[in-house]
Coordinates of C-alpha atoms and ligand atoms in Angstrom, one line a residue:
X1 CA 108.4 103.5 127.5
X2 CA 105.0 103.4 125.8
X3 CA 104.8 102.8 122.0
X4 CA 101.8 103.6 120.0
X5 CA 101.4 101.4 116.9
X6 CA 98.9 102.4 114.1
X7 CA 97.1 99.7 112.2
X8 CA 95.4 100.9 109.0
X9 CA 92.2 99.4 107.7
X10 CA 94.0 97.4 105.1
X11 CA 96.7 96.1 107.4
X12 CA 94.8 93.3 109.1
X13 CA 97.7 90.9 109.0
X14 CA 97.5 88.9 112.2
X15 CA 100.8 87.1 111.3
X16 CA 102.8 90.3 111.3
X17 CA 105.8 90.1 113.6
X18 CA 104.3 93.0 115.7
X19 CA 101.8 90.5 117.2
X20 CA 104.3 87.7 118.0
X21 CA 104.3 88.7 121.6
X22 CA 102.0 90.6 123.9
X23 CA 103.8 93.6 125.3
X24 CA 102.2 95.8 128.0
X25 CA 104.3 98.8 126.8
X26 CA 102.7 98.7 123.4
X27 CA 99.3 100.1 122.6
X28 CA 97.7 99.7 119.1
X29 CA 95.3 102.1 117.6
X30 CA 92.7 101.5 114.9
X31 CA 90.2 104.0 113.6
X32 CA 87.2 104.5 111.4
X33 CA 87.5 108.0 110.0
X34 CA 85.7 110.3 107.6
X35 CA 89.0 110.9 105.9
X36 CA 88.8 107.3 104.6
X37 CA 85.1 107.1 104.0
X38 CA 85.0 110.3 102.0
X39 CA 88.2 110.4 99.8
X40 CA 86.0 108.9 97.0
X41 CA 82.3 107.7 97.0
X42 CA 82.7 104.1 98.0
X43 CA 80.2 101.2 97.4
X44 CA 78.3 100.6 100.6
X45 CA 79.5 97.0 100.8
X46 CA 83.1 98.2 100.7
X47 CA 82.6 100.5 103.7
X48 CA 80.7 97.7 105.5
X49 CA 83.4 95.1 104.7
X50 CA 86.3 97.4 105.9
X51 CA 84.6 98.3 109.2
X52 CA 83.5 94.7 109.9
X53 CA 86.9 93.3 109.1
X54 CA 88.6 96.0 111.3
X55 CA 86.3 95.3 114.2
X56 CA 86.8 91.6 114.0
X57 CA 90.5 92.0 113.8
X58 CA 90.5 94.2 116.8
X59 CA 88.5 91.7 118.9
X60 CA 90.7 88.9 117.8
X61 CA 93.9 90.8 118.8
X62 CA 92.3 91.9 122.1
X63 CA 91.5 88.2 122.8
X64 CA 95.1 87.4 122.2
X65 CA 96.0 89.9 125.0
X66 CA 97.1 93.0 122.9
X67 CA 96.0 96.4 124.0
X68 CA 94.0 98.2 121.2
X69 CA 92.3 101.5 121.2
X70 CA 89.5 101.3 118.6
X71 CA 87.9 104.6 117.5
X72 CA 84.5 104.1 116.0
X73 CA 83.1 106.4 113.3
X74 CA 80.5 107.9 115.6
X75 CA 82.8 108.1 118.7
X76 CA 82.3 111.7 120.0
X77 CA 86.1 111.9 120.5
X78 CA 86.8 110.9 116.9
X79 CA 88.5 113.8 115.1
X80 CA 87.9 112.0 111.8
X81 CA 91.5 112.4 110.5
X82 CA 94.3 109.9 111.1
X83 CA 96.8 112.6 111.9
X84 CA 94.5 114.4 114.3
X85 CA 93.5 111.3 116.1
X86 CA 97.1 110.3 116.4
X87 CA 98.3 113.6 117.8
X88 CA 95.4 113.7 120.3
X89 CA 96.5 110.2 121.6
X90 CA 100.1 111.1 121.7
X91 CA 99.4 114.2 123.7
X92 CA 96.9 112.6 126.0
X93 CA 98.6 109.3 126.8
X94 CA 102.2 108.9 127.9
X95 CA 103.4 107.9 124.4
X96 CA 107.1 108.0 123.7
X97 CA 107.3 106.4 120.3
X98 CA 105.0 106.1 117.2
X99 CA 105.3 103.1 114.8
X100 CA 103.3 102.4 111.7
X101 CA 103.4 99.8 108.9
X102 CA 104.3 101.3 105.4
X103 CA 101.0 102.0 103.7
X104 CA 100.2 100.6 100.3
X105 CA 98.8 104.0 99.1
X106 CA 100.9 106.9 98.1
X107 CA 98.3 109.3 99.7
X108 CA 98.6 107.8 103.1
X109 CA 102.4 107.2 102.8
X110 CA 102.8 110.9 102.2
X111 CA 100.4 111.9 105.0
X112 CA 102.1 109.7 107.6
X113 CA 105.6 110.7 106.6
X114 CA 104.8 114.4 106.7
X115 CA 103.0 114.0 110.0
X116 CA 106.0 112.2 111.5
X117 CA 108.2 115.1 110.6
X118 CA 106.2 117.3 112.9
X119 CA 106.6 114.9 115.9
X120 CA 108.9 115.5 118.9
X121 CA 109.0 111.8 119.7
X122 CA 110.8 109.2 117.7
X123 CA 108.9 107.3 115.1
X124 CA 109.5 104.2 112.8
X125 CA 107.9 102.8 109.7
X126 CA 108.1 99.1 109.2
X127 CA 107.2 96.7 106.4
X128 CA 103.7 95.3 106.2
X129 CA 105.1 91.8 105.7
X130 CA 102.5 90.8 103.2
X131 CA 103.8 91.0 99.6
X132 CA 106.5 88.9 97.9
X133 CA 108.2 92.0 96.7
X134 CA 109.4 95.2 98.3
X135 CA 108.1 98.5 97.0
X136 CA 111.1 99.1 94.7
X137 CA 111.9 95.6 93.6
X138 CA 110.2 95.9 90.2
X139 CA 111.9 99.2 89.5
X140 CA 115.3 97.6 90.1
X141 CA 114.4 94.6 88.0
X142 CA 113.5 96.8 85.0
X143 CA 116.1 99.5 85.5
X144 CA 117.3 100.8 82.1
X145 CA 114.5 99.1 80.2
X146 CA 111.9 101.1 78.1
X147 CA 109.1 98.7 78.6
X148 CA 108.0 96.9 81.8
X149 CA 106.8 93.6 80.4
X150 CA 104.7 91.7 83.0
X151 CA 105.7 88.3 81.5
X152 CA 109.4 88.8 82.2
X153 CA 108.7 90.0 85.7
X154 CA 106.5 86.9 86.3
X155 CA 109.2 84.5 85.1
X156 CA 111.6 86.2 87.4
X157 CA 109.2 85.8 90.3
X158 CA 108.6 82.1 89.5
X159 CA 112.4 81.5 89.4
X160 CA 113.2 83.6 92.5
X161 CA 110.6 82.0 94.7
X162 CA 110.7 78.5 93.2
X163 CA 107.0 78.5 92.3
X164 CA 105.9 75.8 89.8
X165 CA 109.5 75.1 88.9
X166 CA 111.4 71.9 88.0
X167 CA 114.9 73.1 88.9
X168 CA 115.5 76.0 86.5
X169 CA 112.7 75.0 84.1
X170 CA 109.0 75.8 84.5
X171 CA 106.7 72.8 85.3
X172 CA 105.3 71.3 82.1
X173 CA 108.1 73.0 80.1
X174 CA 106.1 76.2 79.5
X175 CA 105.7 79.4 81.4
X176 CA 102.3 80.4 80.3
X177 CA 99.1 78.4 79.5
X178 CA 96.9 81.4 78.8
X179 CA 95.8 80.0 75.4
X180 CA 93.9 77.2 77.2
X181 CA 92.1 79.7 79.4
X182 CA 89.8 81.5 77.0
X183 CA 86.6 79.5 76.8
X184 CA 83.1 80.9 77.0
X185 CA 80.5 79.1 79.1
X186 CA 78.6 76.2 77.5
X187 CA 74.8 76.5 77.3
X188 CA 74.3 74.2 80.2
X189 CA 76.6 74.8 83.1
X190 CA 76.0 74.6 86.9
X191 CA 77.7 77.1 89.1
X192 CA 78.4 76.0 92.7
X193 CA 76.3 77.7 95.4
X194 CA 78.3 80.2 97.5
X195 CA 77.6 80.9 101.1
X196 CA 76.4 84.5 101.0
X197 CA 74.8 85.1 104.4
X198 CA 77.6 85.0 106.8
X199 CA 76.9 87.8 109.1
X200 CA 75.0 90.7 110.5
X201 CA 75.8 93.8 108.4
X202 CA 72.8 95.9 109.5
X203 CA 74.5 97.7 112.4
X204 CA 77.3 99.0 110.1
X205 CA 74.7 100.1 107.5
X206 CA 72.9 102.0 110.2
X207 CA 76.1 103.6 111.3
X208 CA 76.9 104.7 107.7
X209 CA 73.5 106.2 107.3
X210 CA 73.4 107.8 110.7
X211 CA 76.8 109.5 110.0
X212 CA 75.7 110.7 106.6
X213 CA 78.5 108.9 104.6
X214 CA 77.7 109.1 100.9
X215 CA 77.9 105.7 99.3
X216 CA 76.9 104.0 96.0
X217 CA 75.3 100.6 95.3
X218 CA 73.2 98.4 97.5
X219 CA 73.9 96.1 100.4
X220 CA 71.6 93.1 101.2
X221 CA 72.1 91.0 104.3
X222 CA 71.2 87.9 102.3
X223 CA 73.9 88.6 99.7
X224 CA 77.1 89.6 101.3
X225 CA 79.8 87.3 100.1
X226 CA 82.9 89.1 101.5
X227 CA 85.1 87.4 104.1
X228 CA 85.7 89.8 107.0
X229 CA 87.9 87.6 109.2
X230 CA 90.9 85.4 108.5
X231 CA 88.8 82.3 109.3
X232 CA 86.2 83.3 106.8
X233 CA 88.9 84.0 104.2
X234 CA 90.4 80.6 104.7
X235 CA 87.0 79.0 104.3
X236 CA 86.7 80.8 101.0
X237 CA 90.1 79.7 99.9
X238 CA 89.2 76.1 100.7
X239 CA 85.9 76.5 98.7
X240 CA 87.9 77.9 95.8
X241 CA 90.4 75.0 95.8
X242 CA 87.8 72.3 96.3
X243 CA 85.0 73.5 94.0
X244 CA 86.1 76.3 91.7
X245 CA 89.8 75.8 90.8
X246 CA 88.9 72.9 88.5
X247 CA 87.1 75.3 86.1
X248 CA 88.8 78.6 87.0
X249 CA 91.3 78.7 84.2
X250 CA 89.1 77.7 81.2
X251 CA 86.3 80.1 82.1
X252 CA 88.2 82.9 83.7
X253 CA 87.3 85.3 80.8
X254 CA 83.7 84.1 80.3
X255 CA 80.7 86.3 81.1
X256 CA 77.1 85.3 81.9
X257 CA 74.2 87.7 82.4
X258 CA 72.9 85.7 85.4
X259 CA 76.1 84.7 87.1
X260 CA 78.2 87.5 88.5
X261 CA 81.0 85.4 90.1
X262 CA 81.6 82.5 87.7
X263 CA 84.5 80.4 89.0
X264 CA 86.4 83.3 90.4
X265 CA 87.9 83.2 93.9
X266 CA 86.4 86.4 95.4
X267 CA 89.6 86.6 97.5
X268 CA 90.7 90.1 96.4
X269 CA 89.3 91.9 99.4
X270 CA 90.7 89.5 101.9
X271 CA 94.1 89.7 100.1
X272 CA 94.1 93.4 99.8
X273 CA 93.3 94.0 103.5
X274 CA 95.9 91.3 104.3
X275 CA 93.6 88.9 106.1
X276 CA 95.4 86.2 104.1
X277 CA 98.8 86.3 102.3
X278 CA 99.6 85.8 98.7
X279 CA 102.1 83.1 99.7
X280 CA 99.6 80.9 101.6
X281 CA 97.0 81.3 98.8
X282 CA 99.4 80.1 96.2
X283 CA 100.7 77.3 98.3
X284 CA 97.2 76.0 99.0
X285 CA 96.2 76.1 95.3
X286 CA 99.3 74.3 94.3
X287 CA 98.8 71.7 97.0
X288 CA 95.2 71.0 95.8
X289 CA 96.5 70.4 92.2
X290 CA 99.2 68.1 93.6
X291 CA 96.4 66.1 95.3
X292 CA 94.3 65.9 92.2
X293 CA 96.6 66.4 89.2
X294 CA 94.3 64.3 86.9
X295 CA 91.3 66.4 87.7
X296 CA 92.6 70.0 88.0
X297 CA 94.0 71.3 84.7
X298 CA 97.5 72.7 85.1
X299 CA 96.4 75.7 83.1
X300 CA 94.0 76.7 85.9
X301 CA 96.8 76.5 88.5
X302 CA 99.3 78.4 86.4
X303 CA 96.7 81.0 85.4
X304 CA 95.8 81.6 89.1
X305 CA 99.4 81.8 90.2
X306 CA 100.2 84.3 87.4
X307 CA 97.4 86.6 88.7
X308 CA 98.9 86.6 92.2
X309 CA 102.6 86.6 91.9
X310 CA 102.5 88.0 88.4
X311 CA 99.9 90.7 88.0
X312 CA 99.3 91.6 91.6
X313 CA 103.0 92.1 92.6
X314 CA 103.6 93.7 89.2
X315 CA 100.9 96.3 89.7
X316 CA 102.3 97.1 93.1
X317 CA 105.8 97.6 91.7
X318 CA 104.5 99.8 88.8
X319 CA 102.6 101.9 91.3
X320 CA 105.6 102.6 93.5
X321 CA 107.8 103.2 90.5
X322 CA 105.5 105.6 88.9
X323 CA 103.6 107.5 91.6
X324 CA 102.7 110.4 91.9
X325 CA 103.0 111.2 88.2
X326 CA 101.0 108.1 87.2
X327 CA 97.8 109.7 88.7
X328 CA 98.0 112.5 86.1
X329 CA 98.7 110.4 83.0
X330 CA 96.4 111.0 80.0
X331 CA 98.3 109.8 77.0
X332 CA 95.3 109.9 74.6
X333 CA 94.2 113.3 76.0
X334 CA 90.7 112.1 76.7
X335 CA 88.2 114.6 78.2
X336 CA 84.7 113.2 77.9
X337 CA 82.5 112.8 81.0
X338 CA 81.6 109.3 82.2
X339 CA 78.2 108.4 80.8
X340 CA 75.4 108.8 83.3
X341 CA 74.4 105.2 83.2
X342 CA 77.7 104.1 84.8
X343 CA 75.9 105.1 88.1
X344 CA 72.6 103.3 87.6
X345 CA 73.1 100.6 84.9
X346 CA 70.2 102.2 83.0
X347 CA 71.3 101.5 79.4
X348 CA 70.0 99.5 76.4
X349 CA 73.4 97.9 76.0
X350 CA 72.9 94.6 77.6
X351 CA 76.6 93.9 78.4
X352 CA 77.0 97.3 80.2
X353 CA 73.6 97.0 81.8
X354 CA 74.7 93.7 83.4
X355 CA 78.4 94.6 84.1
X356 CA 77.4 98.0 85.8
X357 CA 74.3 96.4 87.4
X358 CA 76.1 93.6 89.1
X359 CA 78.9 96.1 90.2
X360 CA 76.2 98.2 91.9
X361 CA 74.5 95.1 93.4
X362 CA 77.6 93.2 94.5
X363 CA 80.6 95.6 94.4
X364 CA 82.1 93.1 92.1
X365 CA 82.8 92.4 88.5
X366 CA 85.5 90.0 87.4
X367 CA 88.6 91.0 85.5
X368 CA 87.2 90.7 81.9
X369 CA 84.0 92.5 82.8
X370 CA 86.1 95.4 84.2
X371 CA 88.6 95.4 81.3
X372 CA 86.5 94.4 78.2
X373 CA 83.0 95.8 79.1
X374 CA 83.1 98.9 81.4
X375 CA 86.8 99.7 80.7
X376 CA 86.5 99.0 76.9
X377 CA 83.5 101.3 76.6
X378 CA 85.0 104.1 78.6
X379 CA 88.1 104.0 76.4
X380 CA 86.2 103.9 73.2
X381 CA 84.0 106.8 74.5
X382 CA 87.2 108.8 75.2
X383 CA 86.3 109.4 78.9
X384 CA 88.7 111.4 81.0
X385 CA 90.8 108.9 83.0
X386 CA 90.2 110.8 86.2
X387 CA 86.5 110.1 85.9
X388 CA 87.1 106.4 85.1
X389 CA 89.5 106.1 88.0
X390 CA 87.0 107.6 90.5
X391 CA 84.3 105.2 89.4
X392 CA 86.6 102.1 89.7
X393 CA 88.0 103.3 93.0
X394 CA 84.6 103.7 94.5
X395 CA 82.6 100.8 93.2
X396 CA 84.7 97.6 93.7
X397 CA 85.0 95.8 97.0
X398 CA 88.8 95.4 96.4
X399 CA 89.5 98.9 95.1
X400 CA 92.6 100.4 96.9
X401 CA 94.5 102.9 94.8
X402 CA 97.7 100.9 94.3
X403 CA 95.9 98.1 92.5
X404 CA 93.0 100.1 91.1
X405 CA 94.8 103.0 89.4
X406 CA 97.4 100.7 87.7
X407 CA 94.7 98.4 86.4
X408 CA 92.4 101.3 85.4
X409 CA 94.5 104.2 84.2
X410 CA 97.3 101.9 83.0
X411 CA 96.0 98.6 81.7
X412 CA 92.4 99.6 80.8
X413 CA 92.6 103.2 79.7
X414 CA 96.1 103.2 78.1
X415 CA 96.6 106.6 79.8
X416 CA 100.2 105.6 80.5
X417 CA 101.0 105.3 76.8
X418 CA 101.6 101.5 76.9
X419 CA 103.8 101.1 80.0
X420 CA 101.6 98.3 81.3
X421 CA 99.6 97.1 78.3
X422 CA 101.4 96.8 75.1
X423 CA 98.3 97.9 73.2
X424 CA 95.0 99.5 74.1
X425 CA 92.4 96.9 75.3
X426 CA 89.6 97.8 73.0
X427 CA 87.3 95.4 71.1
X428 CA 84.2 95.5 68.9
X429 CA 81.1 93.4 69.7
X430 CA 82.8 90.3 68.2
X431 CA 84.8 89.6 71.4
X432 CA 81.9 90.3 73.7
X433 CA 79.6 88.1 71.7
X434 CA 82.2 85.3 71.7
X435 CA 82.9 85.4 75.5
X436 CA 79.4 86.1 76.9
X437 CA 75.7 85.6 76.4
X438 CA 75.0 89.3 76.7
X439 CA 74.4 90.0 73.0
X440 CA 71.5 87.5 72.8
X441 CA 69.2 89.7 74.8
X442 CA 70.4 93.0 73.6
X443 CA 68.4 95.9 72.0
X444 CA 71.4 96.3 69.7
X445 CA 72.6 93.9 67.0
X446 CA 76.1 92.8 67.5
X447 CA 76.6 92.1 63.8
X448 CA 75.7 95.7 62.6
X449 CA 78.2 98.6 62.4
X450 CA 75.7 101.2 61.2
X451 CA 71.9 101.8 61.5
X452 CA 69.9 102.6 64.6
X453 CA 70.2 99.1 66.1
X454 CA 73.9 98.8 65.3
X455 CA 76.0 97.8 68.3
X456 CA 77.8 100.9 69.6
X457 CA 81.0 99.0 70.2
X458 CA 81.4 98.3 66.5
X459 CA 81.5 101.9 65.1
X460 CA 83.3 103.3 68.2
X461 CA 86.0 100.6 67.8
X462 CA 86.8 101.7 64.3
X463 CA 86.5 105.3 65.2
X464 CA 89.0 104.8 68.0
X465 CA 91.6 103.3 65.6
X466 CA 91.0 105.8 62.9
X467 CA 91.3 108.7 65.4
X468 CA 94.6 107.4 66.9
X469 CA 96.2 106.3 63.7
X470 CA 99.3 108.4 64.1
X471 CA 99.8 107.1 67.7
X472 CA 99.0 103.5 67.2
X473 CA 99.8 102.5 63.6
X474 CA 103.4 101.5 64.2
X475 CA 102.5 99.2 67.1
X476 CA 103.2 95.7 65.7
X477 CA 100.2 94.3 67.6
X478 CA 97.8 96.7 65.9
X479 CA 99.0 97.0 62.3
X480 CA 96.6 94.3 61.1
X481 CA 93.6 96.4 62.3
X482 CA 94.7 99.2 60.0
X483 CA 95.0 96.9 57.0
X484 CA 91.4 95.7 57.7
X485 CA 90.2 99.3 58.0
X486 CA 92.0 100.3 54.8
X487 CA 90.2 97.5 52.9
X488 CA 86.8 99.0 53.6
X489 CA 85.3 101.3 51.0
X490 CA 85.4 105.0 51.7
X491 CA 81.5 105.1 51.8
X492 CA 81.6 102.4 54.5
X493 CA 84.2 104.2 56.5
X494 CA 82.3 107.5 56.4
X495 CA 79.1 105.8 57.5
X496 CA 80.9 104.1 60.4
X497 CA 82.6 107.3 61.6
X498 CA 79.2 109.1 61.3
X499 CA 77.6 106.4 63.4
X500 CA 80.3 106.7 66.0
X501 CA 80.0 110.5 66.1
X502 CA 76.3 110.2 66.6
X503 CA 76.8 107.7 69.4
X504 CA 79.4 109.8 71.1
X505 CA 77.1 112.9 71.0
X506 CA 74.2 110.8 72.5
X507 CA 76.2 108.6 74.8
X508 CA 73.8 109.1 77.7
X509 CA 70.9 107.7 75.7
X510 CA 72.5 104.5 74.5
Ligands
FAD1 P1 90.3 86.0 90.7 O1 89.9 86.1 89.2 O2 89.9 84.8 91.4 O3 91.9 86.2 90.7 C1 92.7 85.8 91.9 C2 93.4 87.0 92.5 O4 94.4 87.5 91.5 C3 92.6 88.2 92.8 O5 91.9 88.1 94.0 C4 93.6 89.3 92.8 O6 94.2 89.5 94.0 C5 94.7 88.8 91.8 N1 94.5 89.5 90.5 C6 94.0 89.1 89.4 N2 94.1 90.0 88.4 C7 94.8 91.0 88.9 C8 95.3 92.3 88.4 N3 95.1 92.6 87.1 N4 95.9 93.1 89.2 C9 96.1 92.8 90.5 N5 95.7 91.6 91.0 C10 95.1 90.7 90.2 N6 92.0 94.3 91.5 C11 92.0 94.7 92.8 O7 92.3 93.9 93.7 N7 91.6 96.0 93.1 C12 91.1 96.8 92.2 O8 90.8 98.0 92.5 C13 91.1 96.4 90.8 N8 90.7 97.2 89.8 C14 90.7 96.8 88.5 C15 90.3 97.7 87.5 C16 90.3 97.3 86.2 C17 89.9 98.2 85.1 C18 90.7 96.0 85.9 C19 90.8 95.5 84.5 C20 91.1 95.1 86.9 C21 91.1 95.5 88.2 N9 91.5 94.6 89.2 C22 91.5 95.1 90.5 C23 92.1 93.3 89.0 C24 91.0 92.1 89.0 O9 89.9 92.5 88.2 C25 90.5 91.8 90.4 O10 91.6 91.6 91.2 C26 89.7 90.6 90.4 O11 88.6 90.7 89.5 C27 89.2 90.3 91.8 O12 88.3 89.2 91.8 P2 88.7 87.8 92.4 O13 89.3 87.9 93.7 O14 87.5 86.9 92.2 O15 89.9 87.4 91.4
SF4_2 FE1 77.0 94.8 74.2 FE2 76.8 95.3 71.6 FE3 76.5 92.8 72.5 FE4 74.6 94.7 73.0 S1 75.2 93.8 71.0 S2 75.4 93.2 74.4 S3 75.9 96.5 73.2 S4 78.3 94.0 72.6

């Protein structure tokens, strides 16, 4: 009996029970296919990171004695589709059973399920053994509820898994320390040097070019910070615990024009392709805090744990409870195209120039840059969520649909009507000025609402609230905005709305 086991590019979990013993009756298959390089236009670093991580994983598993067929992108036998390569192998080898791990993406889940229905041999789908939760755990937790509040799910996760708990109570008597985590960077601050030159990426770049794969962004050998093996991911986790965790919390929302990474962990790619598990990341972070409780603020630890067992598991649960309908949501009925400068960073708005620019250069922006700069502007400019999704799905190193679409269409674009975020994440220049040093060097004036140097965020912000009054006014978290708006004179309101209208009509020139 020969079994063929498929390993997808984001299933690089060497601790999976599949690999516990070497079995000569089992052959694994991994493949680089145009189906995956072309379903959106990816950042070049993302394609490089996936292929390098897959190749490293394959070599490691082969060294452990497992039989793996690895199909490279330019292999002449490569049929460039997962299903077609599988059927070719099943027909040409004596394969009697197919097994695969449940994919994280709906698209691949459907494809593999439908493919298996056509097979004449038995098949089996098994868990990927990575997440804390099963696909439908969140849906069961919120069954019968109208809103899916992250905070209640997060508390449930803390209790269920005994994370940062003193018996039944949270450590330090409070569940959430977010209020301590909102500082901007001081004028003088030193960011620890990161190791960015770990490996040879040129061969994969050549392969991508030779095969004509369309990509965005740039890749530079001297600036490739992504871990592509479990060992490298563990080195990064150590670096985060030893050097960055201490400041992670307080500066997690802060933005700086010359520092793309701040004190963030850069672990999302390694986590999403399963080189490391959320459980081991959290345990190591908590252990570091237990060693140095007087040095590392508890708010940093709690904030980090919330991102992983809160937001990350929550987004996965939302995805599986809402797909495929979630992919068509457009609550605010937005239809504008994405401004041109999202593709080259060529705008006079300093915050967007830097957030887009660093995304093109590094395939990375941190959460607040994604939410409150690029996402905020797209929402205020009423861009169609499909266009926003495609941009986010392509540009970021960690963008895989289950965690991209929920954050983008849901949290950032309010296209789900408030299932994830209880209010739209929009802001005027005030917030950006408070949390960054972008406004200092900007062509626009963050204090002005009207006039040719007025910051576009200001008028677009009020235009957004005015436009959606009937949809948003009753939201208790927003009511105060309407009271402020109503206090403005009608001349002032007309001027602001005119300014917004001008900016929306000339959005490509901002
Ligand atoms: P850190 O700030 O160090 O956080 C640690 C870890 O927490 C991350 O590695 C990540 O695994 C997890 N995490 C934090 N916030 C979230 C969140 N909101 N949802 C899920 N996990 C979270 N994350 C992705 O992994 N892939 C995406 O495609 C993606 N798209 C996003 C789109 C938008 C519009 C927004 C607002 C956020 C998106 N995020 C996405 C969440 C978050 O921005 C990234 O996980 C984070 O910036 C990755 O960098 P880091 O590893 O340095 O994270
Ligand atoms: Fe961005 Fe406005 Fe500040 Fe310029 S002034 S950096 S456009 S928020």
